[in-house]
Tab-separated table of C-alpha atoms and ligand atoms in Angstrom:
chain	number	residue	atom	x	y	z
A	1	MET	CA	186.793	-145.611	150.314
A	2	TYR	CA	189.033	-148.156	152.036
A	3	LYS	CA	191.638	-147.630	149.319
A	4	SER	CA	191.645	-143.846	149.654
A	5	PHE	CA	191.933	-144.205	153.472
A	6	ARG	CA	194.922	-146.497	152.999
A	7	PHE	CA	196.495	-144.048	150.507
A	8	SER	CA	196.114	-141.064	152.829
A	9	SER	CA	197.563	-143.086	155.739
A	10	ILE	CA	200.618	-143.843	153.619
A	11	LEU	CA	200.910	-140.147	152.753
A	12	LEU	CA	200.689	-139.221	156.426
A	13	LEU	CA	203.329	-141.779	157.324
A	14	LEU	CA	205.645	-140.454	154.590
A	15	ALA	CA	205.119	-136.878	155.769
A	16	PHE	CA	205.942	-137.950	159.340
A	17	ILE	CA	209.158	-139.664	158.207
A	18	VAL	CA	210.244	-136.612	156.180
A	19	ILE	CA	209.489	-134.173	159.031
A	20	SER	CA	211.203	-136.270	161.678
A	21	SER	CA	214.278	-136.823	159.504
A	22	CYS	CA	214.482	-133.030	158.986
A	23	ASN	CA	214.341	-132.521	162.770
A	24	THR	CA	217.067	-135.050	163.315
A	25	THR	CA	219.329	-133.258	160.806
A	26	THR	CA	218.819	-129.920	162.538
A	27	GLU	CA	219.514	-131.354	165.987
A	28	THR	CA	222.593	-133.158	164.718
A	29	GLN	CA	223.914	-129.966	163.197
A	30	ILE	CA	223.394	-128.024	166.413
A	31	SER	CA	224.779	-130.570	168.850
A	32	ASP	CA	227.497	-131.874	166.554
A	33	PRO	CA	229.253	-129.028	164.679
A	34	LYS	CA	231.879	-129.819	162.086
A	35	GLN	CA	234.978	-131.240	163.737
A	36	TYR	CA	238.210	-130.818	161.776
A	37	GLU	CA	240.880	-133.430	162.365
A	38	TYR	CA	243.481	-130.660	162.577
A	39	ALA	CA	243.608	-126.915	161.888
A	40	LEU	CA	246.033	-124.013	162.058
A	41	VAL	CA	245.697	-120.245	162.196
A	42	ILE	CA	248.504	-117.674	161.896
A	43	HIS	CA	248.907	-113.920	162.194
A	44	GLY	CA	251.782	-111.741	161.117
A	45	GLY	CA	250.685	-108.609	162.951
A	46	ALA	CA	247.858	-106.096	162.699
A	47	GLY	CA	248.380	-102.513	161.635
A	48	TYR	CA	247.800	-99.843	159.058
A	49	ALA	CA	249.079	-101.481	155.908
A	50	THR	CA	247.140	-100.484	152.781
A	51	PRO	CA	247.420	-101.861	149.238
A	52	GLU	CA	249.085	-98.552	148.255
A	53	LYS	CA	251.661	-98.669	151.070
A	54	LEU	CA	252.567	-102.328	150.461
A	55	GLY	CA	252.448	-102.258	146.674
A	56	SER	CA	251.796	-105.374	144.619
A	57	GLU	CA	255.323	-106.689	145.238
A	58	GLY	CA	254.987	-106.210	148.992
A	59	ILE	CA	251.577	-107.898	149.053
A	60	GLU	CA	253.011	-110.852	147.160
A	61	GLN	CA	255.961	-111.146	149.564
A	62	TYR	CA	253.707	-111.164	152.626
A	63	GLU	CA	251.254	-113.598	151.054
A	64	GLN	CA	254.076	-115.952	150.088
A	65	ALA	CA	255.507	-115.802	153.594
A	66	MET	CA	252.095	-116.570	155.137
A	67	ASP	CA	251.563	-119.376	152.627
A	68	SER	CA	254.915	-121.038	153.437
A	69	ALA	CA	254.269	-120.714	157.170
A	70	LEU	CA	250.763	-122.169	156.801
A	71	HIS	CA	252.039	-125.164	154.856
A	72	ILE	CA	254.915	-125.888	157.226
A	73	GLY	CA	252.379	-126.043	160.055
A	74	LEU	CA	249.716	-128.003	158.165
A	75	ASP	CA	252.271	-130.579	156.976
A	76	ILE	CA	253.369	-131.225	160.561
A	77	LEU	CA	249.761	-131.632	161.708
A	78	LYS	CA	248.804	-133.801	158.726
A	79	ALA	CA	251.685	-136.165	159.526
A	80	GLY	CA	250.330	-136.508	163.075
A	81	GLY	CA	252.866	-134.102	164.631
A	82	SER	CA	252.067	-132.175	167.792
A	83	GLY	CA	250.472	-128.744	167.923
A	84	ILE	CA	253.534	-127.543	169.857
A	85	ASP	CA	255.849	-128.582	166.996
A	86	ALA	CA	253.554	-126.925	164.456
A	87	VAL	CA	253.375	-123.644	166.392
A	88	GLU	CA	257.122	-123.562	167.062
A	89	ASN	CA	258.111	-124.278	163.452
A	90	VAL	CA	255.633	-121.799	161.972
A	91	ILE	CA	256.874	-119.073	164.307
A	92	VAL	CA	260.550	-119.895	163.678
A	93	LEU	CA	259.952	-119.450	159.945
A	94	LEU	CA	258.353	-116.048	160.519
A	95	GLU	CA	261.069	-115.036	163.022
A	96	ASN	CA	263.664	-115.747	160.326
A	97	ASN	CA	261.884	-113.488	157.838
A	98	PRO	CA	262.770	-109.758	158.097
A	99	LEU	CA	259.264	-108.826	156.918
A	100	PHE	CA	257.887	-109.481	160.388
A	101	ASN	CA	258.414	-107.803	163.731
A	102	ALA	CA	259.898	-110.858	165.426
A	103	GLY	CA	263.357	-112.430	165.397
A	104	ILE	CA	265.510	-110.869	162.676
A	105	GLY	CA	262.870	-108.289	161.703
A	106	ALA	CA	262.302	-107.072	165.267
A	107	VAL	CA	261.807	-103.351	165.809
A	108	LEU	CA	264.309	-101.401	167.913
A	109	THR	CA	263.941	-99.896	171.368
A	110	SER	CA	264.479	-96.181	172.037
A	111	GLU	CA	268.092	-97.119	172.787
A	112	GLY	CA	268.471	-98.772	169.381
A	113	LYS	CA	268.554	-102.346	170.713
A	114	VAL	CA	266.305	-105.347	170.280
A	115	GLU	CA	264.458	-106.772	173.278
A	116	LEU	CA	262.505	-109.807	172.191
A	117	ASP	CA	259.429	-111.360	173.787
A	118	ALA	CA	257.811	-114.734	173.148
A	119	SER	CA	255.480	-117.220	174.763
A	120	ILE	CA	254.012	-120.641	174.080
A	121	MET	CA	251.277	-122.638	175.788
A	122	SER	CA	249.933	-126.163	175.634
A	123	GLY	CA	246.187	-126.503	176.127
A	124	LEU	CA	246.555	-130.128	177.213
A	125	ASP	CA	248.065	-129.480	180.631
A	126	LEU	CA	248.167	-125.650	180.708
A	127	ASN	CA	251.953	-125.865	180.661
A	128	ALA	CA	253.495	-122.627	179.403
A	129	GLY	CA	256.823	-120.914	178.811
A	130	ALA	CA	257.823	-117.341	178.090
A	131	ILE	CA	260.834	-115.076	177.775
A	132	THR	CA	260.935	-111.302	177.798
A	133	GLY	CA	263.620	-108.765	176.962
A	134	ILE	CA	265.971	-111.364	175.508
A	135	GLN	CA	268.684	-109.931	173.229
A	136	ASN	CA	270.800	-112.711	171.813
A	137	VAL	CA	268.615	-115.678	170.964
A	138	LYS	CA	267.962	-116.076	167.251
A	139	ASN	CA	264.564	-117.698	167.738
A	140	PRO	CA	262.819	-116.503	170.906
A	141	ILE	CA	259.927	-118.974	170.462
A	142	ARG	CA	262.431	-121.813	170.873
A	143	ALA	CA	263.593	-120.222	174.128
A	144	ALA	CA	259.962	-119.976	175.297
A	145	ARG	CA	259.435	-123.656	174.520
A	146	ALA	CA	262.633	-124.545	176.388
A	147	VAL	CA	261.320	-122.649	179.437
A	148	MET	CA	258.051	-124.582	179.197
A	149	GLU	CA	259.637	-127.991	178.814
A	150	ASN	CA	262.966	-127.764	180.626
A	151	SER	CA	262.316	-125.560	183.650
A	152	VAL	CA	259.918	-125.438	186.555
A	153	HIS	CA	259.245	-121.757	185.804
A	154	VAL	CA	256.909	-120.063	183.345
A	155	MET	CA	258.838	-116.895	182.499
A	156	PHE	CA	262.433	-115.658	182.393
A	157	SER	CA	263.419	-112.047	181.734
A	158	GLY	CA	266.468	-110.133	180.428
A	159	ASN	CA	269.876	-111.448	181.476
A	160	GLY	CA	268.305	-114.340	183.333
A	161	ALA	CA	266.553	-115.382	180.154
A	162	THR	CA	269.835	-115.233	178.247
A	163	LYS	CA	271.604	-117.236	180.977
A	164	PHE	CA	268.875	-119.844	180.771
A	165	ALA	CA	269.057	-119.863	176.973
A	166	LEU	CA	272.806	-120.544	177.152
A	167	THR	CA	272.099	-123.771	179.044
A	168	GLN	CA	269.721	-124.916	176.304
A	169	ASP	CA	270.497	-126.062	172.807
A	170	LEU	CA	269.581	-122.700	171.251
A	171	GLU	CA	271.242	-120.620	168.566
A	172	ILE	CA	272.823	-117.528	170.120
A	173	VAL	CA	273.533	-114.532	167.873
A	174	ASP	CA	275.157	-111.133	168.151
A	175	GLN	CA	272.805	-108.086	168.342
A	176	ASP	CA	274.017	-107.077	164.862
A	177	TYR	CA	272.071	-110.008	163.450
A	178	PHE	CA	268.817	-108.125	164.199
A	179	PHE	CA	269.758	-104.736	162.778
A	180	THR	CA	268.064	-104.836	159.409
A	181	GLU	CA	267.672	-101.824	157.176
A	182	LYS	CA	263.942	-101.988	157.859
A	183	SER	CA	264.294	-101.885	161.650
A	184	ARG	CA	266.571	-98.839	161.463
A	185	LYS	CA	264.174	-97.012	159.178
A	186	SER	CA	261.150	-97.868	161.285
A	187	LEU	CA	262.899	-96.497	164.383
A	188	GLU	CA	263.379	-93.239	162.534
A	189	LYS	CA	259.683	-93.128	161.645
A	190	ALA	CA	258.564	-94.249	165.083
A	191	LEU	CA	258.684	-90.817	166.623
A	192	LYS	CA	255.651	-90.054	164.489
A	193	ALA	CA	253.601	-93.199	165.088
A	194	ASP	CA	253.925	-96.539	166.856
A	195	LYS	CA	254.165	-99.502	164.545
A	196	PHE	CA	252.606	-102.941	165.031
A	197	GLY	CA	253.731	-106.298	163.770
A	198	THR	CA	254.104	-109.519	165.674
A	199	VAL	CA	253.734	-113.157	164.749
A	200	GLY	CA	251.473	-115.760	166.300
A	201	CYS	CA	250.106	-119.201	165.646
A	202	VAL	CA	247.459	-121.517	167.082
A	203	ALA	CA	247.232	-125.200	166.192
A	204	LEU	CA	244.773	-128.016	166.822
A	205	ASP	CA	246.475	-131.375	166.332
A	206	LYS	CA	245.042	-134.815	165.576
A	207	ASN	CA	244.990	-135.643	169.299
A	208	GLY	CA	242.667	-132.709	169.942
A	209	ASN	CA	245.400	-130.658	171.629
A	210	LEU	CA	245.325	-126.914	171.224
A	211	CYS	CA	248.578	-124.953	171.366
A	212	ALA	CA	249.286	-121.241	170.952
A	213	GLY	CA	252.409	-119.126	170.602
A	214	THR	CA	253.371	-115.498	170.012
A	215	SER	CA	256.697	-113.792	169.248
A	216	THR	CA	257.532	-110.110	168.866
A	217	GLY	CA	260.062	-107.345	168.986
A	218	GLY	CA	257.376	-105.301	170.765
A	219	ILE	CA	256.615	-101.745	169.758
A	220	THR	CA	259.099	-99.541	167.916
A	221	ASN	CA	260.897	-97.064	170.128
A	222	LYS	CA	259.677	-98.809	173.300
A	223	LYS	CA	261.428	-97.833	176.513
A	224	HIS	CA	264.132	-100.175	177.840
A	225	GLY	CA	262.611	-102.988	179.847
A	226	ARG	CA	259.083	-102.388	178.552
A	227	VAL	CA	257.087	-105.627	178.447
A	228	GLY	CA	254.057	-105.998	176.182
A	229	ASP	CA	251.309	-108.613	176.158
A	230	SER	CA	253.040	-111.124	173.867
A	231	PRO	CA	255.094	-112.940	176.525
A	232	ILE	CA	252.333	-112.748	179.132
A	233	ILE	CA	250.281	-115.911	179.466
A	234	GLY	CA	246.640	-114.825	179.608
A	235	ALA	CA	247.251	-111.484	177.881
A	236	GLY	CA	248.951	-112.241	174.539
A	237	THR	CA	248.760	-116.031	174.471
A	238	TYR	CA	246.550	-118.742	175.952
A	239	ALA	CA	245.431	-122.285	175.170
A	240	LYS	CA	243.019	-124.603	176.907
A	241	ASN	CA	241.942	-127.914	175.431
A	242	GLY	CA	238.213	-128.209	174.848
A	243	VAL	CA	237.864	-124.416	174.606
A	244	ALA	CA	240.328	-122.466	172.427
A	245	GLY	CA	243.848	-121.312	171.650
A	246	ILE	CA	244.580	-117.604	171.227
A	247	SER	CA	247.381	-115.303	170.031
A	248	CYS	CA	247.070	-111.505	170.109
A	249	THR	CA	248.713	-108.609	168.314
A	250	GLY	CA	248.344	-104.900	168.935
A	251	GLN	CA	248.873	-102.304	171.643
A	252	GLY	CA	250.042	-104.677	174.332
A	253	GLU	CA	249.430	-102.364	177.285
A	254	PHE	CA	245.671	-102.666	176.739
A	255	TYR	CA	245.695	-106.372	175.982
A	256	ILE	CA	247.391	-106.839	179.352
A	257	ARG	CA	244.777	-104.691	181.115
A	258	ILE	CA	241.863	-106.744	179.807
A	259	ALA	CA	243.734	-110.076	179.960
A	260	ALA	CA	242.638	-110.427	176.338
A	261	ALA	CA	243.679	-113.990	175.548
A	262	HIS	CA	242.170	-115.468	178.687
A	263	GLU	CA	239.097	-113.296	178.272
A	264	ILE	CA	238.292	-115.304	175.127
A	265	ILE	CA	238.425	-118.484	177.217
A	266	SER	CA	236.155	-116.958	179.868
A	267	LEU	CA	233.605	-115.726	177.331
A	268	MET	CA	233.467	-119.138	175.660
A	269	ASP	CA	233.638	-121.231	178.804
A	270	TYR	CA	231.327	-119.305	181.124
A	271	LYS	CA	229.113	-117.340	178.729
A	272	ASP	CA	228.920	-119.994	176.050
A	273	LEU	CA	229.943	-117.590	173.279
A	274	SER	CA	231.214	-119.040	169.999
A	275	VAL	CA	234.841	-118.380	169.072
A	276	GLN	CA	233.745	-115.665	166.596
A	277	GLU	CA	231.467	-113.977	169.124
A	278	ALA	CA	234.186	-113.994	171.781
A	279	ALA	CA	236.821	-112.581	169.401
A	280	LYS	CA	234.462	-109.813	168.258
A	281	GLU	CA	233.545	-108.958	171.855
A	282	VAL	CA	237.216	-108.526	172.836
A	283	ILE	CA	238.340	-106.607	169.732
A	284	PHE	CA	235.299	-104.401	169.137
A	285	GLU	CA	233.828	-103.980	172.642
A	286	GLN	CA	236.408	-104.504	175.342
A	287	LEU	CA	239.269	-102.646	173.633
A	288	LYS	CA	236.959	-99.807	172.585
A	289	PRO	CA	237.003	-97.701	175.794
A	290	PHE	CA	240.794	-97.472	175.438
A	291	ASP	CA	240.675	-96.855	171.692
A	292	ALA	CA	243.226	-99.663	171.577
A	293	LYS	CA	244.209	-101.065	168.216
A	294	GLY	CA	245.081	-104.575	167.160
A	295	GLY	CA	243.839	-108.016	166.329
A	296	ILE	CA	243.447	-111.557	167.581
A	297	ILE	CA	243.479	-115.077	166.177
A	298	CYS	CA	241.651	-117.924	167.901
A	299	LEU	CA	240.966	-121.555	167.153
A	300	ASP	CA	238.248	-123.514	168.952
A	301	SER	CA	238.369	-127.201	169.799
A	302	ASN	CA	236.556	-128.064	166.543
A	303	GLY	CA	239.236	-126.328	164.496
A	304	LYS	CA	237.066	-123.343	163.663
A	305	ALA	CA	238.960	-120.026	163.564
A	306	ALA	CA	238.232	-116.405	164.377
A	307	MET	CA	240.541	-113.710	162.974
A	308	GLU	CA	239.352	-110.260	164.109
A	309	PHE	CA	241.105	-106.875	164.011
A	310	ASN	CA	240.124	-103.230	164.380
A	311	THR	CA	242.967	-101.849	162.235
A	312	SER	CA	242.974	-101.638	158.447
A	313	ALA	CA	244.911	-104.873	158.014
A	314	MET	CA	246.105	-108.041	159.684
A	315	PHE	CA	248.364	-110.552	157.951
A	316	ARG	CA	246.527	-113.823	158.532
A	317	ALA	CA	246.171	-117.377	157.318
A	318	TYR	CA	244.033	-120.400	158.179
A	319	GLY	CA	243.964	-123.997	157.006
A	320	ASN	CA	242.349	-127.260	158.083
A	321	SER	CA	242.214	-131.001	157.441
A	322	ASP	CA	239.497	-130.531	154.799
A	323	GLY	CA	241.949	-128.597	152.645
A	324	GLU	CA	240.216	-125.249	153.208
A	325	GLU	CA	242.733	-122.387	153.166
A	326	ILE	CA	242.507	-118.637	153.667
A	327	ILE	CA	245.360	-116.124	153.258
A	328	LYS	CA	244.392	-112.485	153.684
A	329	ILE	CA	245.837	-109.097	154.561
A	330	PHE	CA	243.036	-106.539	154.253
A	331	ARG	CA	239.338	-106.752	155.162
B	1	LIG	N1	251.479	-106.765	171.122
B	1	LIG	C1	252.832	-106.425	170.858
B	1	LIG	C2	253.373	-105.662	172.027
B	1	LIG	O1	252.655	-104.866	172.609
B	1	LIG	C3	253.025	-105.593	169.626
B	1	LIG	C4	252.254	-106.051	168.420
B	1	LIG	O2	251.558	-107.048	168.453
B	1	LIG	O3	252.371	-105.391	167.389
B	1	LIG	O4	254.519	-105.791	172.330
């Protein structure tokens, strides 16, 4: 009798230990989600690419480009480099690749020129820099960074932006540099349909700093002086430490109207939405009344990414300190 009482007490005690250890695990998981040491997310534009339109060679070219960009960024972060350096270098690589609508691959305006937009933001101190309508800087993201770091202003436009760029250590090129075969052809096609394609990157570095950047040629056949969301802090780009970093791509007019990038911050900060929930809300709910098309990439302060789009494709890549990597084009 005594023995069986002692045995059942031991069983009860064991059961209690098992149950309480299970509870502890659950609570730990909820209050302490996985924190990556560093992470990086990239987009190369959202649009209507299909496997048929791109072809296997095209798919391979885009995937290789995204892969190189991802590894340039991850290597910088792994070595303890800053999120700003990672974002700038990733975007420079994509700007130098004619596949993308940024830098050398930029689409043309209705007047057959290039007018480039770019922005960059540091989530540490909310410092930001942007340029719009610039025509002679090889890498607009570098100009945006120079505005952020070497001026008291946030944005320069047109000739003023070029004048500023000339005072910085930036590579200046002739307009001819941007006139690729692809940009000419896409201008011809543009009368039928607007094309998308922009590049963006968000990084979380080892110091917990979030940084975001976006660079674009805008929309094919855009009117002279037209400004999209990409160079607008709060519309196309935003970063705030402890919350998220964001870069958008799509029909900029609507991203400006809903302040898309900052809307992610608001939804996460004030409504406690996760990064995925916030990205879905912006892309599938808030853009819906306008029938606006595009995508968004976001990274939260744990290094978790959201990559949402309402088009058929978005060139995208993600990697983190655990060695997890994603490179995708279609759904
Ligand atoms: N958002 C860019 C703009 O409106 C275009 C794009 O991302 O494709 O200029």
